[in-house]
Amino acid sequence: MSKVNRVKMQFPSHPENVSLARVVVATMMSSLDFTLTNLDDVKVAVSEAVSNSIMHGYQNESNGLIDLTIAVDGNGLEVIVEDRGQGIVDIEKAMEASYSTEPDRMGLGFVFMQSFMDELEVLSEVGKGTRVRLYKSVPQLQRSLQ
Amino acid sequence: MEKVGQTLIIRYKGEIDMSVSGNIKDAIDREMDKERTKNLIINFKHVEFIDSSGLGMLLGRYKFVTIRSGKVAVTGANEVVHRLLDLSGLYSLMKPYKNERLALRALGEEVLA
Ligand SMILES: Nc1ncnc2c1ncn2[C@@H]1O[C@H](COP(=O)(O)OP(=O)(O)OP(=O)(O)O)[C@@H](O)[C@H]1O
Ligand SMILES: [Mg+2]
């Protein structure tokens, strides 16, 4: 049985904090038997969720607050990204590939979160904010070798 | 950044996310305007990370270059960057080459053997 670790942090919606979030999550992952590809995948997914909170949730205003919760146990990693920004009008539509409410964007954020993680849950309320939960389990083979 | 004939080569070092993609965009567009270059080669050799903000910026540069009837080529992508360029479909707009020399040659620039 590996021990459970859980870290909660809050930071303002500055673009520089996207890399901070990636580094913290990557550090938490290093205690588990994730592969390097897993690490890259999770870094992309976290980058997408935090970037979305900053640019869509808070529309690039840097005075919003983002809550990041990272939990690991022997089986996997859970990351929760929450903002109290403008929220998503139509979650289903927002999660479609290539859908973006902005012309210069590719609409790939949710696609990457979906394909690089094992679980993705999005809760959102217009005017209240958005909560994204990501989960990645440690690969089976890696686990049985412990 | 380096100019070879009608081609601008950009060699960015670091991680490309929303905190830097705006600056990279401005730097490329400014340099291409100033140097009147037509084509763009992006060398990813020292790029350890990219996300959708970076990919969106690349798509924008593709459009910018296409308006000048130029081409975009890429080289040096590591595994993560390669995977995202592939998944995003950007490889159908900007072809990957083994190295800068091959990319330059494909863009019609004279390169010494
Ligand atoms: N935290 C959020 N708050 C408000 N709206 C959001 C949030 N996250 C996503 N959205 C909405 O969902 C849409 C799709 O998000 P997604 O990340 O897939 O694409 P994008 O951010 O528009 O483009 P890309 O991620 O490729 O740069 C966004 O255009 C935005 O309208
Ligand atoms: Mg996004």
PDB file of C-alpha atoms and ligand atoms in Angstrom:
ATOM      1  CA  MET A   1       0.000   0.000   0.000  1.00  0.00           C
ATOM      2  CA  SER A   2       1.450   3.342  -1.021  1.00  0.00           C
ATOM      3  CA  LYS A   3       0.589   6.271   1.121  1.00  0.00           C
ATOM      4  CA  VAL A   4      -1.861   8.933   0.163  1.00  0.00           C
ATOM      5  CA  ASN A   5      -0.658  12.448  -0.459  1.00  0.00           C
ATOM      6  CA  ARG A   6      -2.834  15.445  -1.125  1.00  0.00           C
ATOM      7  CA  VAL A   7      -1.765  18.984  -1.952  1.00  0.00           C
ATOM      8  CA  LYS A   8      -4.011  21.999  -2.280  1.00  0.00           C
ATOM      9  CA  MET A   9      -2.882  25.314  -3.633  1.00  0.00           C
ATOM     10  CA  GLN A  10      -4.410  28.536  -4.806  1.00  0.00           C
ATOM     11  CA  PHE A  11      -2.829  30.964  -7.247  1.00  0.00           C
ATOM     12  CA  PRO A  12      -3.857  34.036  -9.245  1.00  0.00           C
ATOM     13  CA  SER A  13      -4.748  33.717 -12.929  1.00  0.00           C
ATOM     14  CA  HIS A  14      -1.338  34.770 -14.257  1.00  0.00           C
ATOM     15  CA  PRO A  15      -0.166  33.010 -17.426  1.00  0.00           C
ATOM     16  CA  GLU A  16       3.178  32.238 -15.719  1.00  0.00           C
ATOM     17  CA  ASN A  17       1.317  30.036 -13.245  1.00  0.00           C
ATOM     18  CA  VAL A  18       0.443  27.505 -15.949  1.00  0.00           C
ATOM     19  CA  SER A  19       4.005  26.189 -15.857  1.00  0.00           C
ATOM     20  CA  LEU A  20       3.968  26.287 -12.053  1.00  0.00           C
ATOM     21  CA  ALA A  21       0.935  23.974 -12.067  1.00  0.00           C
ATOM     22  CA  ARG A  22       2.697  21.597 -14.476  1.00  0.00           C
ATOM     23  CA  VAL A  23       5.790  21.441 -12.290  1.00  0.00           C
ATOM     24  CA  VAL A  24       3.859  20.747  -9.090  1.00  0.00           C
ATOM     25  CA  VAL A  25       1.808  17.982 -10.716  1.00  0.00           C
ATOM     26  CA  ALA A  26       4.900  16.432 -12.304  1.00  0.00           C
ATOM     27  CA  THR A  27       6.644  16.432  -8.929  1.00  0.00           C
ATOM     28  CA  MET A  28       3.688  14.685  -7.279  1.00  0.00           C
ATOM     29  CA  MET A  29       3.657  12.089 -10.082  1.00  0.00           C
ATOM     30  CA  SER A  30       7.292  11.190  -9.545  1.00  0.00           C
ATOM     31  CA  SER A  31       6.381   9.317  -6.347  1.00  0.00           C
ATOM     32  CA  LEU A  32       4.384   6.817  -8.426  1.00  0.00           C
ATOM     33  CA  ASP A  33       5.399   4.412 -11.182  1.00  0.00           C
ATOM     34  CA  PHE A  34       4.201   6.446 -14.093  1.00  0.00           C
ATOM     35  CA  THR A  35       5.980   6.225 -17.435  1.00  0.00           C
ATOM     36  CA  LEU A  36       7.620   9.256 -19.048  1.00  0.00           C
ATOM     37  CA  THR A  37       4.822   9.300 -21.613  1.00  0.00           C
ATOM     38  CA  ASN A  38       2.265   9.373 -18.772  1.00  0.00           C
ATOM     39  CA  LEU A  39       4.129  12.335 -17.325  1.00  0.00           C
ATOM     40  CA  ASP A  40       4.032  14.216 -20.636  1.00  0.00           C
ATOM     41  CA  ASP A  41       0.344  13.410 -21.096  1.00  0.00           C
ATOM     42  CA  VAL A  42      -0.642  14.693 -17.665  1.00  0.00           C
ATOM     43  CA  LYS A  43       1.452  17.846 -18.098  1.00  0.00           C
ATOM     44  CA  VAL A  44      -0.427  18.668 -21.293  1.00  0.00           C
ATOM     45  CA  ALA A  45      -3.830  18.003 -19.684  1.00  0.00           C
ATOM     46  CA  VAL A  46      -3.034  20.180 -16.639  1.00  0.00           C
ATOM     47  CA  SER A  47      -1.708  22.927 -18.881  1.00  0.00           C
ATOM     48  CA  GLU A  48      -4.986  22.858 -20.844  1.00  0.00           C
ATOM     49  CA  ALA A  49      -7.236  23.006 -17.779  1.00  0.00           C
ATOM     50  CA  VAL A  50      -5.328  25.843 -16.098  1.00  0.00           C
ATOM     51  CA  SER A  51      -4.971  27.813 -19.351  1.00  0.00           C
ATOM     52  CA  ASN A  52      -8.712  27.524 -19.924  1.00  0.00           C
ATOM     53  CA  SER A  53      -9.454  28.909 -16.468  1.00  0.00           C
ATOM     54  CA  ILE A  54      -7.192  31.883 -17.137  1.00  0.00           C
ATOM     55  CA  MET A  55      -8.188  32.724 -20.699  1.00  0.00           C
ATOM     56  CA  HIS A  56     -11.841  31.681 -20.767  1.00  0.00           C
ATOM     57  CA  GLY A  57     -12.908  31.583 -17.121  1.00  0.00           C
ATOM     58  CA  TYR A  58     -11.239  34.871 -16.257  1.00  0.00           C
ATOM     59  CA  GLN A  59     -10.857  36.191 -19.825  1.00  0.00           C
ATOM     60  CA  ASN A  60      -7.167  36.861 -19.300  1.00  0.00           C
ATOM     61  CA  GLU A  61      -7.745  39.096 -16.270  1.00  0.00           C
ATOM     62  CA  SER A  62      -5.009  38.307 -13.789  1.00  0.00           C
ATOM     63  CA  ASN A  63      -7.044  38.959 -10.631  1.00  0.00           C
ATOM     64  CA  GLY A  64      -8.961  35.675 -10.634  1.00  0.00           C
ATOM     65  CA  LEU A  65      -8.122  32.816  -8.307  1.00  0.00           C
ATOM     66  CA  ILE A  66      -7.529  29.222  -9.337  1.00  0.00           C
ATOM     67  CA  ASP A  67      -7.670  26.278  -6.938  1.00  0.00           C
ATOM     68  CA  LEU A  68      -5.503  23.312  -7.779  1.00  0.00           C
ATOM     69  CA  THR A  69      -5.875  20.076  -5.832  1.00  0.00           C
ATOM     70  CA  ILE A  70      -3.545  17.161  -6.503  1.00  0.00           C
ATOM     71  CA  ALA A  71      -4.000  13.794  -4.835  1.00  0.00           C
ATOM     72  CA  VAL A  72      -1.997  10.616  -5.279  1.00  0.00           C
ATOM     73  CA  ASP A  73      -2.415   7.144  -3.845  1.00  0.00           C
ATOM     74  CA  GLY A  74      -0.889   3.853  -4.980  1.00  0.00           C
ATOM     75  CA  ASN A  75      -3.324   3.570  -7.879  1.00  0.00           C
ATOM     76  CA  GLY A  76      -3.139   6.923  -9.555  1.00  0.00           C
ATOM     77  CA  LEU A  77      -3.268  10.671  -9.630  1.00  0.00           C
ATOM     78  CA  GLU A  78      -6.220  13.026  -9.365  1.00  0.00           C
ATOM     79  CA  VAL A  79      -6.023  16.685 -10.357  1.00  0.00           C
ATOM     80  CA  ILE A  80      -8.831  19.188  -9.817  1.00  0.00           C
ATOM     81  CA  VAL A  81      -8.708  22.667 -11.356  1.00  0.00           C
ATOM     82  CA  GLU A  82     -11.359  25.147 -10.241  1.00  0.00           C
ATOM     83  CA  ASP A  83     -12.073  28.729 -11.168  1.00  0.00           C
ATOM     84  CA  ARG A  84     -14.812  31.163 -10.174  1.00  0.00           C
ATOM     85  CA  GLY A  85     -14.967  32.666 -13.615  1.00  0.00           C
ATOM     86  CA  GLN A  86     -17.660  33.080 -16.223  1.00  0.00           C
ATOM     87  CA  GLY A  87     -18.541  29.414 -16.637  1.00  0.00           C
ATOM     88  CA  ILE A  88     -19.429  27.398 -19.740  1.00  0.00           C
ATOM     89  CA  VAL A  89     -22.797  27.857 -21.441  1.00  0.00           C
ATOM     90  CA  ASP A  90     -22.898  24.488 -23.221  1.00  0.00           C
ATOM     91  CA  ILE A  91     -20.440  21.948 -21.794  1.00  0.00           C
ATOM     92  CA  GLU A  92     -21.206  19.265 -24.354  1.00  0.00           C
ATOM     93  CA  LYS A  93     -20.516  21.642 -27.216  1.00  0.00           C
ATOM     94  CA  ALA A  94     -17.393  23.028 -25.509  1.00  0.00           C
ATOM     95  CA  MET A  95     -15.963  19.518 -25.291  1.00  0.00           C
ATOM     96  CA  GLU A  96     -16.398  18.781 -28.990  1.00  0.00           C
ATOM     97  CA  ALA A  97     -13.193  18.553 -31.008  1.00  0.00           C
ATOM     98  CA  SER A  98     -12.279  21.769 -32.808  1.00  0.00           C
ATOM     99  CA  TYR A  99     -14.921  23.752 -30.964  1.00  0.00           C
ATOM    100  CA  SER A 100     -13.717  27.074 -29.643  1.00  0.00           C
ATOM    101  CA  THR A 101     -15.432  30.326 -28.797  1.00  0.00           C
ATOM    102  CA  GLU A 102     -12.342  32.144 -30.046  1.00  0.00           C
ATOM    103  CA  PRO A 103     -11.258  32.462 -33.667  1.00  0.00           C
ATOM    104  CA  ASP A 104      -7.489  31.970 -33.197  1.00  0.00           C
ATOM    105  CA  ARG A 105      -7.801  28.836 -31.099  1.00  0.00           C
ATOM    106  CA  MET A 106      -7.865  25.258 -32.306  1.00  0.00           C
ATOM    107  CA  GLY A 107     -10.350  23.923 -29.763  1.00  0.00           C
ATOM    108  CA  LEU A 108      -8.049  21.112 -28.690  1.00  0.00           C
ATOM    109  CA  GLY A 109      -7.867  21.624 -24.930  1.00  0.00           C
ATOM    110  CA  PHE A 110     -10.700  19.274 -23.949  1.00  0.00           C
ATOM    111  CA  VAL A 111      -9.701  16.813 -26.684  1.00  0.00           C
ATOM    112  CA  PHE A 112      -6.224  16.545 -25.154  1.00  0.00           C
ATOM    113  CA  MET A 113      -7.598  16.268 -21.606  1.00  0.00           C
ATOM    114  CA  GLN A 114      -9.940  13.508 -22.767  1.00  0.00           C
ATOM    115  CA  SER A 115      -7.397  11.508 -24.722  1.00  0.00           C
ATOM    116  CA  PHE A 116      -4.426  11.903 -22.366  1.00  0.00           C
ATOM    117  CA  MET A 117      -6.234  11.147 -19.104  1.00  0.00           C
ATOM    118  CA  ASP A 118      -8.271   8.118 -17.999  1.00  0.00           C
ATOM    119  CA  GLU A 119     -11.077  10.235 -16.609  1.00  0.00           C
ATOM    120  CA  LEU A 120     -12.324  13.748 -17.295  1.00  0.00           C
ATOM    121  CA  GLU A 121     -15.241  15.406 -15.532  1.00  0.00           C
ATOM    122  CA  VAL A 122     -16.377  18.947 -16.156  1.00  0.00           C
ATOM    123  CA  LEU A 123     -18.821  20.836 -13.965  1.00  0.00           C
ATOM    124  CA  SER A 124     -19.687  24.389 -14.831  1.00  0.00           C
ATOM    125  CA  GLU A 125     -22.255  27.020 -14.098  1.00  0.00           C
ATOM    126  CA  VAL A 126     -22.579  30.278 -15.991  1.00  0.00           C
ATOM    127  CA  GLY A 127     -21.535  33.195 -13.818  1.00  0.00           C
ATOM    128  CA  LYS A 128     -20.240  30.874 -11.084  1.00  0.00           C
ATOM    129  CA  GLY A 129     -17.261  29.028 -12.467  1.00  0.00           C
ATOM    130  CA  THR A 130     -15.838  25.764 -13.733  1.00  0.00           C
ATOM    131  CA  ARG A 131     -14.394  22.665 -12.103  1.00  0.00           C
ATOM    132  CA  VAL A 132     -12.370  20.154 -14.095  1.00  0.00           C
ATOM    133  CA  ARG A 133     -11.400  16.805 -12.592  1.00  0.00           C
ATOM    134  CA  LEU A 134      -8.681  14.735 -14.239  1.00  0.00           C
ATOM    135  CA  TYR A 135      -7.637  11.227 -13.268  1.00  0.00           C
ATOM    136  CA  LYS A 136      -4.778   9.074 -14.444  1.00  0.00           C
ATOM    137  CA  SER A 137      -4.141   5.568 -13.152  1.00  0.00           C
ATOM    138  CA  VAL A 138      -0.714   4.016 -12.840  1.00  0.00           C
ATOM    139  CA  PRO A 139      -0.226   1.485 -15.687  1.00  0.00           C
ATOM    140  CA  GLN A 140      -1.239  -2.071 -14.678  1.00  0.00           C
ATOM    141  CA  LEU A 141       2.077  -3.713 -15.560  1.00  0.00           C
ATOM    142  CA  GLN A 142       3.967  -1.132 -13.545  1.00  0.00           C
ATOM    143  CA  ARG A 143       1.685  -1.790 -10.585  1.00  0.00           C
ATOM    144  CA  SER A 144       2.098  -5.574 -10.629  1.00  0.00           C
ATOM    145  CA  LEU A 145       5.877  -5.220 -10.629  1.00  0.00           C
ATOM    146  CA  GLN A 146       5.887  -3.440  -7.285  1.00  0.00           C
TER     147      GLN A 146
ATOM    148  CA  MET B   1      16.420  33.523 -35.542  1.00  0.00           C
ATOM    149  CA  GLU B   2      18.319  33.321 -38.764  1.00  0.00           C
ATOM    150  CA  LYS B   3      17.537  34.313 -42.320  1.00  0.00           C
ATOM    151  CA  VAL B   4      18.569  32.101 -45.229  1.00  0.00           C
ATOM    152  CA  GLY B   5      17.487  33.412 -48.609  1.00  0.00           C
ATOM    153  CA  GLN B   6      13.736  33.892 -48.396  1.00  0.00           C
ATOM    154  CA  THR B   7      13.381  31.722 -45.317  1.00  0.00           C
ATOM    155  CA  LEU B   8      13.333  32.629 -41.632  1.00  0.00           C
ATOM    156  CA  ILE B   9      14.507  29.975 -39.176  1.00  0.00           C
ATOM    157  CA  ILE B  10      13.285  30.221 -35.603  1.00  0.00           C
ATOM    158  CA  ARG B  11      14.964  28.226 -32.840  1.00  0.00           C
ATOM    159  CA  TYR B  12      12.987  28.737 -29.659  1.00  0.00           C
ATOM    160  CA  LYS B  13      14.341  27.379 -26.392  1.00  0.00           C
ATOM    161  CA  GLY B  14      11.950  26.402 -23.603  1.00  0.00           C
ATOM    162  CA  GLU B  15       8.301  25.510 -23.110  1.00  0.00           C
ATOM    163  CA  ILE B  16       5.604  26.924 -25.369  1.00  0.00           C
ATOM    164  CA  ASP B  17       2.363  27.674 -23.517  1.00  0.00           C
ATOM    165  CA  MET B  18       0.020  30.670 -23.198  1.00  0.00           C
ATOM    166  CA  SER B  19       2.598  32.670 -21.225  1.00  0.00           C
ATOM    167  CA  VAL B  20       4.989  32.889 -24.197  1.00  0.00           C
ATOM    168  CA  SER B  21       3.018  32.125 -27.359  1.00  0.00           C
ATOM    169  CA  GLY B  22       1.939  35.757 -27.802  1.00  0.00           C
ATOM    170  CA  ASN B  23       5.548  36.941 -27.657  1.00  0.00           C
ATOM    171  CA  ILE B  24       6.719  34.266 -30.060  1.00  0.00           C
ATOM    172  CA  LYS B  25       3.950  35.216 -32.482  1.00  0.00           C
ATOM    173  CA  ASP B  26       4.921  38.894 -32.357  1.00  0.00           C
ATOM    174  CA  ALA B  27       8.621  38.130 -32.772  1.00  0.00           C
ATOM    175  CA  ILE B  28       8.070  35.897 -35.814  1.00  0.00           C
ATOM    176  CA  ASP B  29       5.632  38.248 -37.543  1.00  0.00           C
ATOM    177  CA  ARG B  30       7.831  41.276 -36.902  1.00  0.00           C
ATOM    178  CA  GLU B  31      10.952  39.543 -38.170  1.00  0.00           C
ATOM    179  CA  MET B  32       9.214  38.206 -41.266  1.00  0.00           C
ATOM    180  CA  ASP B  33       7.901  41.680 -42.069  1.00  0.00           C
ATOM    181  CA  LYS B  34      11.260  43.312 -41.448  1.00  0.00           C
ATOM    182  CA  GLU B  35      13.322  40.761 -43.353  1.00  0.00           C
ATOM    183  CA  ARG B  36      10.664  40.272 -46.030  1.00  0.00           C
ATOM    184  CA  THR B  37      10.997  36.516 -45.763  1.00  0.00           C
ATOM    185  CA  LYS B  38       8.452  34.242 -47.352  1.00  0.00           C
ATOM    186  CA  ASN B  39       8.981  30.870 -45.694  1.00  0.00           C
ATOM    187  CA  LEU B  40       9.322  29.811 -42.092  1.00  0.00           C
ATOM    188  CA  ILE B  41      11.218  26.924 -40.524  1.00  0.00           C
ATOM    189  CA  ILE B  42      10.471  26.157 -36.889  1.00  0.00           C
ATOM    190  CA  ASN B  43      13.224  24.212 -35.168  1.00  0.00           C
ATOM    191  CA  PHE B  44      11.838  22.468 -32.058  1.00  0.00           C
ATOM    192  CA  LYS B  45      15.162  20.982 -30.966  1.00  0.00           C
ATOM    193  CA  HIS B  46      15.156  22.930 -27.686  1.00  0.00           C
ATOM    194  CA  VAL B  47      11.399  22.943 -27.098  1.00  0.00           C
ATOM    195  CA  GLU B  48      10.554  20.513 -24.287  1.00  0.00           C
ATOM    196  CA  PHE B  49       6.849  21.210 -24.139  1.00  0.00           C
ATOM    197  CA  ILE B  50       3.959  22.616 -26.145  1.00  0.00           C
ATOM    198  CA  ASP B  51       0.206  22.764 -25.525  1.00  0.00           C
ATOM    199  CA  SER B  52      -2.842  23.903 -27.482  1.00  0.00           C
ATOM    200  CA  SER B  53      -1.974  27.591 -27.025  1.00  0.00           C
ATOM    201  CA  GLY B  54       1.320  26.947 -28.789  1.00  0.00           C
ATOM    202  CA  LEU B  55      -0.361  24.875 -31.484  1.00  0.00           C
ATOM    203  CA  GLY B  56      -2.920  27.639 -32.075  1.00  0.00           C
ATOM    204  CA  MET B  57      -0.056  30.110 -32.436  1.00  0.00           C
ATOM    205  CA  LEU B  58       1.557  27.800 -35.024  1.00  0.00           C
ATOM    206  CA  LEU B  59      -1.680  27.567 -36.985  1.00  0.00           C
ATOM    207  CA  GLY B  60      -1.782  31.368 -36.996  1.00  0.00           C
ATOM    208  CA  ARG B  61       1.777  31.536 -38.360  1.00  0.00           C
ATOM    209  CA  TYR B  62       0.782  29.056 -41.074  1.00  0.00           C
ATOM    210  CA  LYS B  63      -2.004  31.411 -42.139  1.00  0.00           C
ATOM    211  CA  PHE B  64       0.333  34.414 -41.960  1.00  0.00           C
ATOM    212  CA  VAL B  65       2.910  32.690 -44.178  1.00  0.00           C
ATOM    213  CA  THR B  66       0.351  31.286 -46.601  1.00  0.00           C
ATOM    214  CA  ILE B  67      -0.960  34.784 -47.336  1.00  0.00           C
ATOM    215  CA  ARG B  68       2.560  35.579 -48.599  1.00  0.00           C
ATOM    216  CA  SER B  69       2.443  32.365 -50.655  1.00  0.00           C
ATOM    217  CA  GLY B  70       5.197  30.920 -48.485  1.00  0.00           C
ATOM    218  CA  LYS B  71       5.545  27.600 -46.699  1.00  0.00           C
ATOM    219  CA  VAL B  72       6.148  26.454 -43.144  1.00  0.00           C
ATOM    220  CA  ALA B  73       8.416  23.504 -42.321  1.00  0.00           C
ATOM    221  CA  VAL B  74       9.301  21.989 -38.959  1.00  0.00           C
ATOM    222  CA  THR B  75      12.260  20.062 -37.619  1.00  0.00           C
ATOM    223  CA  GLY B  76      13.722  18.705 -34.388  1.00  0.00           C
ATOM    224  CA  ALA B  77      10.491  17.847 -32.553  1.00  0.00           C
ATOM    225  CA  ASN B  78      10.963  15.589 -29.518  1.00  0.00           C
ATOM    226  CA  GLU B  79       8.428  12.882 -28.699  1.00  0.00           C
ATOM    227  CA  VAL B  80       5.846  15.046 -26.897  1.00  0.00           C
ATOM    228  CA  VAL B  81       5.980  17.863 -29.398  1.00  0.00           C
ATOM    229  CA  HIS B  82       5.857  15.399 -32.289  1.00  0.00           C
ATOM    230  CA  ARG B  83       2.786  13.676 -30.831  1.00  0.00           C
ATOM    231  CA  LEU B  84       0.900  16.957 -30.442  1.00  0.00           C
ATOM    232  CA  LEU B  85       1.818  18.229 -33.912  1.00  0.00           C
ATOM    233  CA  ASP B  86       0.549  14.925 -35.231  1.00  0.00           C
ATOM    234  CA  LEU B  87      -2.704  14.790 -33.207  1.00  0.00           C
ATOM    235  CA  SER B  88      -3.557  18.411 -33.966  1.00  0.00           C
ATOM    236  CA  GLY B  89      -3.321  17.788 -37.704  1.00  0.00           C
ATOM    237  CA  LEU B  90      -0.703  20.528 -38.086  1.00  0.00           C
ATOM    238  CA  TYR B  91       1.649  18.130 -39.893  1.00  0.00           C
ATOM    239  CA  SER B  92      -0.665  18.297 -42.877  1.00  0.00           C
ATOM    240  CA  LEU B  93       0.036  22.048 -43.044  1.00  0.00           C
ATOM    241  CA  MET B  94       3.717  22.127 -42.064  1.00  0.00           C
ATOM    242  CA  LYS B  95       5.862  19.217 -43.124  1.00  0.00           C
ATOM    243  CA  PRO B  96       8.482  17.728 -40.825  1.00  0.00           C
ATOM    244  CA  TYR B  97      12.100  17.330 -41.991  1.00  0.00           C
ATOM    245  CA  LYS B  98      15.072  15.551 -40.409  1.00  0.00           C
ATOM    246  CA  ASN B  99      17.122  18.707 -40.139  1.00  0.00           C
ATOM    247  CA  GLU B 100      17.232  22.379 -41.107  1.00  0.00           C
ATOM    248  CA  ARG B 101      19.289  21.683 -44.221  1.00  0.00           C
ATOM    249  CA  LEU B 102      16.719  19.296 -45.655  1.00  0.00           C
ATOM    250  CA  ALA B 103      13.927  21.702 -44.746  1.00  0.00           C
ATOM    251  CA  LEU B 104      15.757  24.584 -46.440  1.00  0.00           C
ATOM    252  CA  ARG B 105      16.323  22.530 -49.543  1.00  0.00           C
ATOM    253  CA  ALA B 106      12.657  21.528 -49.680  1.00  0.00           C
ATOM    254  CA  LEU B 107      11.740  25.207 -49.507  1.00  0.00           C
ATOM    255  CA  GLY B 108      13.930  25.859 -52.526  1.00  0.00           C
ATOM    256  CA  GLU B 109      16.870  27.501 -50.761  1.00  0.00           C
ATOM    257  CA  GLU B 110      20.410  26.898 -51.934  1.00  0.00           C
ATOM    258  CA  VAL B 111      22.329  24.910 -49.336  1.00  0.00           C
ATOM    259  CA  LEU B 112      25.929  23.773 -49.615  1.00  0.00           C
ATOM    260  CA  ALA B 113      26.360  20.040 -49.917  1.00  0.00           C
TER     261      ALA B 113
HETATM  262  N1  LIG C   1     -12.661  27.269 -17.417  1.00  0.00           N
HETATM  263  C1  LIG C   1     -13.468  27.679 -18.407  1.00  0.00           C
HETATM  264  N2  LIG C   1     -14.316  28.732 -18.217  1.00  0.00           N
HETATM  265  C2  LIG C   1     -15.131  29.162 -19.211  1.00  0.00           C
HETATM  266  N3  LIG C   1     -15.187  28.607 -20.440  1.00  0.00           N
HETATM  267  C3  LIG C   1     -14.375  27.568 -20.699  1.00  0.00           C
HETATM  268  C4  LIG C   1     -13.477  27.041 -19.702  1.00  0.00           C
HETATM  269  N4  LIG C   1     -12.812  25.997 -20.244  1.00  0.00           N
HETATM  270  C5  LIG C   1     -13.265  25.875 -21.513  1.00  0.00           C
HETATM  271  N5  LIG C   1     -14.205  26.814 -21.797  1.00  0.00           N
HETATM  272  C6  LIG C   1     -14.947  26.958 -23.080  1.00  0.00           C
HETATM  273  O1  LIG C   1     -14.826  25.740 -23.790  1.00  0.00           O
HETATM  274  C7  LIG C   1     -14.310  25.967 -25.095  1.00  0.00           C
HETATM  275  C8  LIG C   1     -13.455  24.777 -25.514  1.00  0.00           C
HETATM  276  O2  LIG C   1     -12.274  24.652 -24.701  1.00  0.00           O
HETATM  277  P1  LIG C   1     -10.975  23.978 -25.329  1.00  0.00           P
HETATM  278  O3  LIG C   1      -9.886  24.056 -24.336  1.00  0.00           O
HETATM  279  O4  LIG C   1     -11.333  22.619 -25.842  1.00  0.00           O
HETATM  280  O5  LIG C   1     -10.660  24.881 -26.588  1.00  0.00           O
HETATM  281  P2  LIG C   1     -10.040  26.361 -26.614  1.00  0.00           P
HETATM  282  O6  LIG C   1      -9.490  26.710 -25.276  1.00  0.00           O
HETATM  283  O7  LIG C   1     -11.055  27.282 -27.174  1.00  0.00           O
HETATM  284  O8  LIG C   1      -8.848  26.195 -27.661  1.00  0.00           O
HETATM  285  P3  LIG C   1      -7.412  25.551 -27.342  1.00  0.00           P
HETATM  286  O9  LIG C   1      -7.532  24.776 -26.058  1.00  0.00           O
HETATM  287  O10 LIG C   1      -7.128  24.682 -28.511  1.00  0.00           O
HETATM  288  O11 LIG C   1      -6.471  26.704 -27.212  1.00  0.00           O
HETATM  289  C9  LIG C   1     -13.556  27.274 -25.010  1.00  0.00           C
HETATM  290  O12 LIG C   1     -13.477  27.932 -26.264  1.00  0.00           O
HETATM  291  C10 LIG C   1     -14.399  28.050 -23.985  1.00  0.00           C
HETATM  292  O13 LIG C   1     -15.499  28.676 -24.621  1.00  0.00           O
HETATM  293 MG    MG C   2      -8.220  25.473 -24.239  1.00  0.00          MG
END
